[in-house]
Amino acid sequence: MTETTEQRLAQGLTVAKMYYQADQSQSQIAQQLGISRPTVSRLLQFAREQGLVRIQIVDPVQDVQTLEQALTAAYHVEVHVVPTQLTANAELLNTVGSYAARYLEDIVQEHDVIGIGWGKTIYAIGSNLAPDTLTGVEVIQLKGSVSYSTEHTYAYESIDAFANAFHAVPQYLPLPVIFDHQQTKELVEKERHIQYLLELGEKANIAIYSVGTVRNNALVFQLGYLREPEKAALQAHAVGDIFSRYIDENGEIVDPQLNERTIGINLASLKQKEHSILVAAGDAKVPAVKAALLGGYPNCLIIDQHAAAQLLKVSPNAVAN
């Protein structure tokens, strides 16, 4: 009996699904369907010719370069997109951290002052730094590092990792990042050693940091700094934070009173840094990354490939210089 085109299409589709979706070999398919292996091969070829199967070759390097160019045009900053198309989710943060560590090693020079934040992203960078032979490098925390909870901030591990890599004495900022009262924070800032640390942070020519989110599981939300009404207000008006200073979608401070209770570098100072490096991994950080870029705080962005693509989707149209 002559096989109809419809029957051949149906058989080609069946074989294609077994081969491309179920990842079965041609021999396994032949055995299961009771046909020869050459017939399976011919049916796969037929499926491709009929458009039942489309094979797309994705060049991750080319995609990365395209994303970098488009984001550079949109925000006028140096952009590094980390190739992570083939990276498992569990390895994403470490892959981005390793890339950022290599970048930092390339730009640091003798007697530079490196200011850092804290959290998982910064720790991922610090733990990937290789010991350097530079001399006179200083490392300073750019925001308070004491929390009111047992939640892990990686504050001390991060600065210790940076300091060990650059043979520096770690300069901790041993204070809560957000005070209950503005007056207390202002009083503490007048203490001579704290003044020295804050001035060193202002002097830092390199700042490397990430952004936080306003999701319920955001790290700063877990540290006992904020009351529930404050969290709710931030979730309603902010898209994330930089150095625990909360910003809206345009990069503007959303709660001036809360900002006055926050100790650490002022966001405006980031614009003056020789290297103001924002490092981000994961789609959840995209809204805050966009806000930071619109606010003009970083002059360098290091971001994973998928998040970069998501950022481009919500970015203003690229404009010519």
Short mmCIF file of C-alpha atoms in Angstrom, two decimals:
data_model
loop_
_atom_site.label_atom_id
_atom_site.label_comp_id
_atom_site.label_asym_id
_atom_site.label_seq_id
_atom_site.Cartn_x
_atom_site.Cartn_y
_atom_site.Cartn_z
CA MET A 1 0.00 0.00 0.00
CA THR A 2 1.34 3.40 -0.95
CA GLU A 3 2.13 5.67 2.00
CA THR A 4 0.34 9.03 1.88
CA THR A 5 2.14 12.31 2.49
CA GLU A 6 0.06 12.77 5.64
CA GLN A 7 1.17 9.40 6.98
CA ARG A 8 4.79 10.16 6.18
CA LEU A 9 4.54 13.53 7.94
CA ALA A 10 3.04 11.86 11.01
CA GLN A 11 5.81 9.24 11.06
CA GLY A 12 8.47 11.89 10.51
CA LEU A 13 7.09 13.93 13.40
CA THR A 14 7.05 10.87 15.68
CA VAL A 15 10.66 10.01 14.86
CA ALA A 16 11.76 13.66 15.23
CA LYS A 17 10.20 13.91 18.70
CA MET A 18 11.88 10.68 19.81
CA TYR A 19 15.25 11.81 18.47
CA TYR A 20 15.33 15.52 19.37
CA GLN A 21 13.07 15.71 22.44
CA ALA A 22 13.42 12.28 24.06
CA ASP A 23 17.12 12.13 23.12
CA GLN A 24 16.88 8.54 21.83
CA SER A 25 19.40 7.14 19.37
CA GLN A 26 18.42 6.18 15.81
CA SER A 27 18.98 2.52 16.68
CA GLN A 28 16.66 2.76 19.72
CA ILE A 29 13.96 4.43 17.60
CA ALA A 30 14.28 1.80 14.88
CA GLN A 31 13.91 -0.99 17.43
CA GLN A 32 10.87 0.60 19.11
CA LEU A 33 9.04 1.35 15.85
CA GLY A 34 10.01 -1.86 14.09
CA ILE A 35 11.73 -0.10 11.17
CA SER A 36 15.32 -0.02 9.92
CA ARG A 37 17.86 2.52 11.12
CA PRO A 38 18.33 3.93 7.55
CA THR A 39 14.55 4.52 7.46
CA VAL A 40 14.82 6.48 10.72
CA SER A 41 17.62 8.55 9.19
CA ARG A 42 15.53 9.24 6.05
CA LEU A 43 12.51 10.23 8.17
CA LEU A 44 14.64 12.68 10.18
CA GLN A 45 15.91 14.20 6.93
CA PHE A 46 12.30 14.39 5.65
CA ALA A 47 11.19 16.10 8.90
CA ARG A 48 13.87 18.76 8.45
CA GLU A 49 13.00 19.31 4.80
CA GLN A 50 9.30 19.71 5.64
CA GLY A 51 10.04 22.28 8.37
CA LEU A 52 8.94 19.97 11.20
CA VAL A 53 12.40 20.42 12.74
CA ARG A 54 14.39 23.62 12.83
CA ILE A 55 18.00 23.45 13.88
CA GLN A 56 19.38 26.70 15.27
CA ILE A 57 23.07 27.19 15.93
CA VAL A 58 23.59 29.64 18.78
CA ASP A 59 27.01 31.26 19.05
CA PRO A 60 27.23 32.41 22.68
CA VAL A 61 30.29 34.60 22.00
CA GLN A 62 28.57 36.47 19.17
CA ASP A 63 25.46 36.90 21.33
CA VAL A 64 27.59 38.30 24.16
CA GLN A 65 29.24 40.83 21.87
CA THR A 66 25.87 41.92 20.48
CA LEU A 67 24.49 42.42 23.99
CA GLU A 68 27.57 44.36 25.09
CA GLN A 69 27.34 46.71 22.12
CA ALA A 70 23.61 47.32 22.56
CA LEU A 71 23.83 47.95 26.32
CA THR A 72 26.87 50.21 25.90
CA ALA A 73 24.91 52.26 23.36
CA ALA A 74 21.86 52.42 25.64
CA TYR A 75 23.64 53.46 28.85
CA HIS A 76 27.06 54.82 27.77
CA VAL A 77 28.99 52.69 30.24
CA GLU A 78 31.59 49.95 29.85
CA VAL A 79 29.66 46.65 29.67
CA HIS A 80 30.95 43.11 30.18
CA VAL A 81 28.43 40.34 29.52
CA VAL A 82 29.61 37.06 31.05
CA PRO A 83 28.97 34.06 28.75
CA THR A 84 26.65 31.92 30.88
CA GLN A 85 24.36 30.34 28.30
CA LEU A 86 25.70 26.89 29.18
CA THR A 87 26.09 27.59 32.91
CA ALA A 88 23.91 25.79 35.45
CA ASN A 89 21.90 28.07 37.76
CA ALA A 90 23.84 26.80 40.77
CA GLU A 91 27.10 27.98 39.17
CA LEU A 92 25.84 31.33 37.87
CA LEU A 93 26.98 33.49 40.79
CA ASN A 94 30.41 31.88 40.96
CA THR A 95 30.90 32.25 37.19
CA VAL A 96 30.06 35.97 37.30
CA GLY A 97 32.15 36.39 40.46
CA SER A 98 35.14 34.76 38.79
CA TYR A 99 34.82 37.03 35.74
CA ALA A 100 34.59 40.13 37.96
CA ALA A 101 37.61 38.96 39.95
CA ARG A 102 39.71 38.66 36.78
CA TYR A 103 38.55 42.12 35.67
CA LEU A 104 39.46 43.64 39.03
CA GLU A 105 42.89 42.02 38.98
CA ASP A 106 43.49 43.59 35.57
CA ILE A 107 42.67 47.16 36.61
CA VAL A 108 44.07 47.41 40.17
CA GLN A 109 47.34 49.30 40.47
CA GLU A 110 49.69 49.98 43.37
CA HIS A 111 48.26 52.29 46.07
CA ASP A 112 44.70 52.00 44.79
CA VAL A 113 41.92 52.10 47.37
CA ILE A 114 39.20 49.50 46.78
CA GLY A 115 35.80 50.05 48.36
CA ILE A 116 33.40 47.12 48.54
CA GLY A 117 29.87 46.27 49.64
CA TRP A 118 28.87 42.91 51.07
CA GLY A 119 26.57 40.03 50.27
CA LYS A 120 26.80 36.86 48.18
CA THR A 121 27.90 38.58 44.96
CA ILE A 122 30.81 40.42 46.57
CA TYR A 123 31.86 37.26 48.40
CA ALA A 124 31.80 35.37 45.08
CA ILE A 125 34.20 37.97 43.67
CA GLY A 126 36.48 37.95 46.72
CA SER A 127 36.69 34.17 46.91
CA ASN A 128 37.82 34.04 43.26
CA LEU A 129 40.62 36.63 43.62
CA ALA A 130 44.14 35.31 43.17
CA PRO A 131 46.91 36.69 45.45
CA ASP A 132 48.58 39.71 43.84
CA THR A 133 52.08 41.15 44.10
CA LEU A 134 50.96 44.79 44.22
CA THR A 135 51.93 46.93 47.20
CA GLY A 136 50.12 49.70 49.03
CA VAL A 137 46.59 48.65 48.06
CA GLU A 138 43.90 49.45 50.65
CA VAL A 139 40.51 47.76 51.06
CA ILE A 140 37.58 49.44 52.82
CA GLN A 141 33.94 48.56 53.50
CA LEU A 142 31.69 51.21 51.99
CA LYS A 143 28.73 50.51 54.28
CA GLY A 144 28.12 49.31 57.82
CA SER A 145 28.66 45.60 58.37
CA VAL A 146 26.90 44.79 61.66
CA SER A 147 23.44 43.21 61.51
CA TYR A 148 20.83 42.44 64.15
CA SER A 149 20.20 38.89 62.98
CA THR A 150 21.99 35.61 62.38
CA GLU A 151 21.45 35.92 58.61
CA HIS A 152 24.76 35.51 56.75
CA THR A 153 25.89 38.76 55.08
CA TYR A 154 29.42 37.59 54.14
CA ALA A 155 30.61 41.05 55.21
CA TYR A 156 33.75 39.96 57.05
CA GLU A 157 34.55 37.00 54.77
CA SER A 158 34.31 39.31 51.75
CA ILE A 159 36.63 42.04 52.96
CA ASP A 160 39.07 39.47 54.36
CA ALA A 161 39.20 37.76 50.94
CA PHE A 162 39.86 41.08 49.18
CA ALA A 163 42.45 42.11 51.75
CA ASN A 164 44.26 38.75 51.56
CA ALA A 165 44.45 38.92 47.77
CA PHE A 166 45.96 42.41 47.80
CA HIS A 167 48.03 42.00 50.98
CA ALA A 168 46.12 44.78 52.68
CA VAL A 169 44.83 45.38 56.19
CA PRO A 170 41.03 45.07 55.99
CA GLN A 171 39.29 48.28 57.03
CA TYR A 172 35.98 47.23 58.56
CA LEU A 173 33.11 49.66 59.08
CA PRO A 174 31.92 48.04 62.34
CA LEU A 175 28.47 49.65 62.51
CA PRO A 176 24.88 48.81 61.59
CA VAL A 177 24.23 49.96 58.03
CA ILE A 178 20.85 51.44 59.07
CA PHE A 179 20.38 53.10 62.46
CA ASP A 180 17.08 53.37 64.33
CA HIS A 181 17.57 57.11 64.78
CA GLN A 182 19.26 59.69 62.59
CA GLN A 183 20.69 61.50 65.63
CA THR A 184 22.49 58.34 66.78
CA LYS A 185 23.96 57.79 63.34
CA GLU A 186 25.17 61.41 63.12
CA LEU A 187 26.73 61.17 66.57
CA VAL A 188 28.59 57.98 65.66
CA GLU A 189 29.85 59.54 62.43
CA LYS A 190 31.64 62.21 64.45
CA GLU A 191 33.81 59.61 66.19
CA ARG A 192 37.38 60.06 64.90
CA HIS A 193 38.03 56.50 63.70
CA ILE A 194 34.64 56.30 61.97
CA GLN A 195 35.36 59.64 60.28
CA TYR A 196 38.66 58.23 59.03
CA LEU A 197 36.92 55.13 57.60
CA LEU A 198 34.20 57.16 55.87
CA GLU A 199 36.80 59.52 54.39
CA LEU A 200 38.82 56.51 53.16
CA GLY A 201 35.66 55.27 51.45
CA GLU A 202 35.25 58.63 49.73
CA LYS A 203 38.90 58.47 48.67
CA ALA A 204 38.53 54.99 47.15
CA ASN A 205 39.17 55.18 43.40
CA ILE A 206 37.61 51.74 42.84
CA ALA A 207 34.15 50.79 44.11
CA ILE A 208 32.83 47.30 43.39
CA TYR A 209 29.31 46.42 44.45
CA SER A 210 26.03 44.79 43.52
CA VAL A 211 22.38 45.82 43.85
CA GLY A 212 19.75 44.39 46.16
CA THR A 213 16.11 43.67 45.41
CA VAL A 214 12.93 44.49 47.34
CA ARG A 215 11.65 40.92 47.31
CA ASN A 216 10.59 39.45 50.66
CA ASN A 217 13.78 37.40 50.80
CA ALA A 218 16.09 40.37 50.06
CA LEU A 219 19.11 40.22 52.36
CA VAL A 220 18.73 43.68 53.92
CA PHE A 221 15.08 42.84 54.72
CA GLN A 222 16.29 39.86 56.80
CA LEU A 223 18.77 41.73 58.99
CA GLY A 224 16.46 43.41 61.51
CA TYR A 225 17.12 46.97 60.35
CA LEU A 226 13.66 47.71 59.00
CA ARG A 227 10.20 47.63 60.51
CA GLU A 228 7.38 45.96 58.59
CA PRO A 229 5.73 49.27 57.49
CA GLU A 230 9.11 50.44 56.16
CA LYS A 231 9.53 47.22 54.18
CA ALA A 232 6.03 47.58 52.73
CA ALA A 233 6.70 51.19 51.72
CA LEU A 234 9.97 50.23 50.05
CA GLN A 235 8.30 47.38 48.15
CA ALA A 236 5.68 49.84 46.92
CA HIS A 237 8.07 52.56 45.75
CA ALA A 238 11.61 51.14 45.34
CA VAL A 239 13.05 48.64 42.86
CA GLY A 240 16.17 47.83 44.89
CA ASP A 241 19.14 49.25 46.74
CA ILE A 242 22.77 50.21 46.25
CA PHE A 243 24.80 50.10 49.47
CA SER A 244 21.44 49.78 51.31
CA ARG A 245 20.25 53.09 49.89
CA TYR A 246 16.89 52.40 48.24
CA ILE A 247 16.16 53.76 44.79
CA ASP A 248 13.14 53.99 42.48
CA GLU A 249 13.03 52.96 38.81
CA ASN A 250 14.86 56.16 37.82
CA GLY A 251 17.64 55.71 40.35
CA GLU A 252 16.36 58.36 42.78
CA ILE A 253 16.37 57.89 46.58
CA VAL A 254 12.84 56.88 47.62
CA ASP A 255 12.89 57.55 51.38
CA PRO A 256 15.08 60.52 52.38
CA GLN A 257 14.49 59.90 56.11
CA LEU A 258 15.62 56.27 55.86
CA ASN A 259 18.55 57.39 53.75
CA GLU A 260 19.62 59.78 56.53
CA ARG A 261 19.70 56.83 58.95
CA THR A 262 21.94 54.82 56.59
CA ILE A 263 25.70 54.87 57.11
CA GLY A 264 28.18 54.42 54.31
CA ILE A 265 29.03 55.95 50.97
CA ASN A 266 26.57 58.38 49.40
CA LEU A 267 25.40 57.29 45.98
CA ALA A 268 26.46 60.58 44.40
CA SER A 269 30.06 59.71 45.32
CA LEU A 270 29.92 56.60 43.13
CA LYS A 271 29.62 58.86 40.08
CA GLN A 272 33.02 60.37 40.90
CA LYS A 273 34.93 57.08 41.12
CA GLU A 274 37.55 56.23 38.52
CA HIS A 275 36.08 52.72 38.52
CA SER A 276 32.48 52.33 39.73
CA ILE A 277 31.79 48.67 38.99
CA LEU A 278 28.32 47.15 39.30
CA VAL A 279 28.27 43.34 39.29
CA ALA A 280 24.98 41.47 38.97
CA ALA A 281 23.91 37.86 38.49
CA GLY A 282 20.34 36.72 38.01
CA ASP A 283 17.20 38.13 36.41
CA ALA A 284 15.78 39.27 39.78
CA LYS A 285 18.38 42.06 39.88
CA VAL A 286 17.52 43.49 36.45
CA PRO A 287 15.09 46.23 37.67
CA ALA A 288 17.64 47.53 40.19
CA VAL A 289 20.47 47.31 37.64
CA LYS A 290 18.46 49.39 35.19
CA ALA A 291 17.67 51.95 37.91
CA ALA A 292 21.34 52.18 38.92
CA LEU A 293 22.33 52.77 35.29
CA LEU A 294 19.64 55.41 34.79
CA GLY A 295 20.85 57.08 37.99
CA GLY A 296 24.35 57.21 36.51
CA TYR A 297 26.08 55.50 39.45
CA PRO A 298 28.25 52.85 37.74
CA ASN A 299 30.61 53.42 34.83
CA CYS A 300 31.17 49.69 34.38
CA LEU A 301 28.63 46.84 34.38
CA ILE A 302 29.45 43.13 34.69
CA ILE A 303 26.34 40.99 34.22
CA ASP A 304 25.41 37.44 33.24
CA GLN A 305 24.22 36.73 29.70
CA HIS A 306 20.54 35.98 30.40
CA ALA A 307 20.11 38.96 32.74
CA ALA A 308 21.80 41.15 30.10
CA ALA A 309 19.23 40.04 27.53
CA GLN A 310 16.42 40.80 29.99
CA LEU A 311 17.95 44.21 30.73
CA LEU A 312 18.13 45.02 27.03
CA LYS A 313 14.41 44.22 26.65
CA VAL A 314 13.50 46.92 29.20
CA SER A 315 16.20 49.42 28.25
CA PRO A 316 15.70 52.76 26.52
CA ASN A 317 16.46 52.65 22.81
CA ALA A 318 20.16 52.69 22.08
CA VAL A 319 21.19 56.12 20.93
CA ALA A 320 24.20 57.27 18.99
CA ASN A 321 26.96 59.10 20.81
#
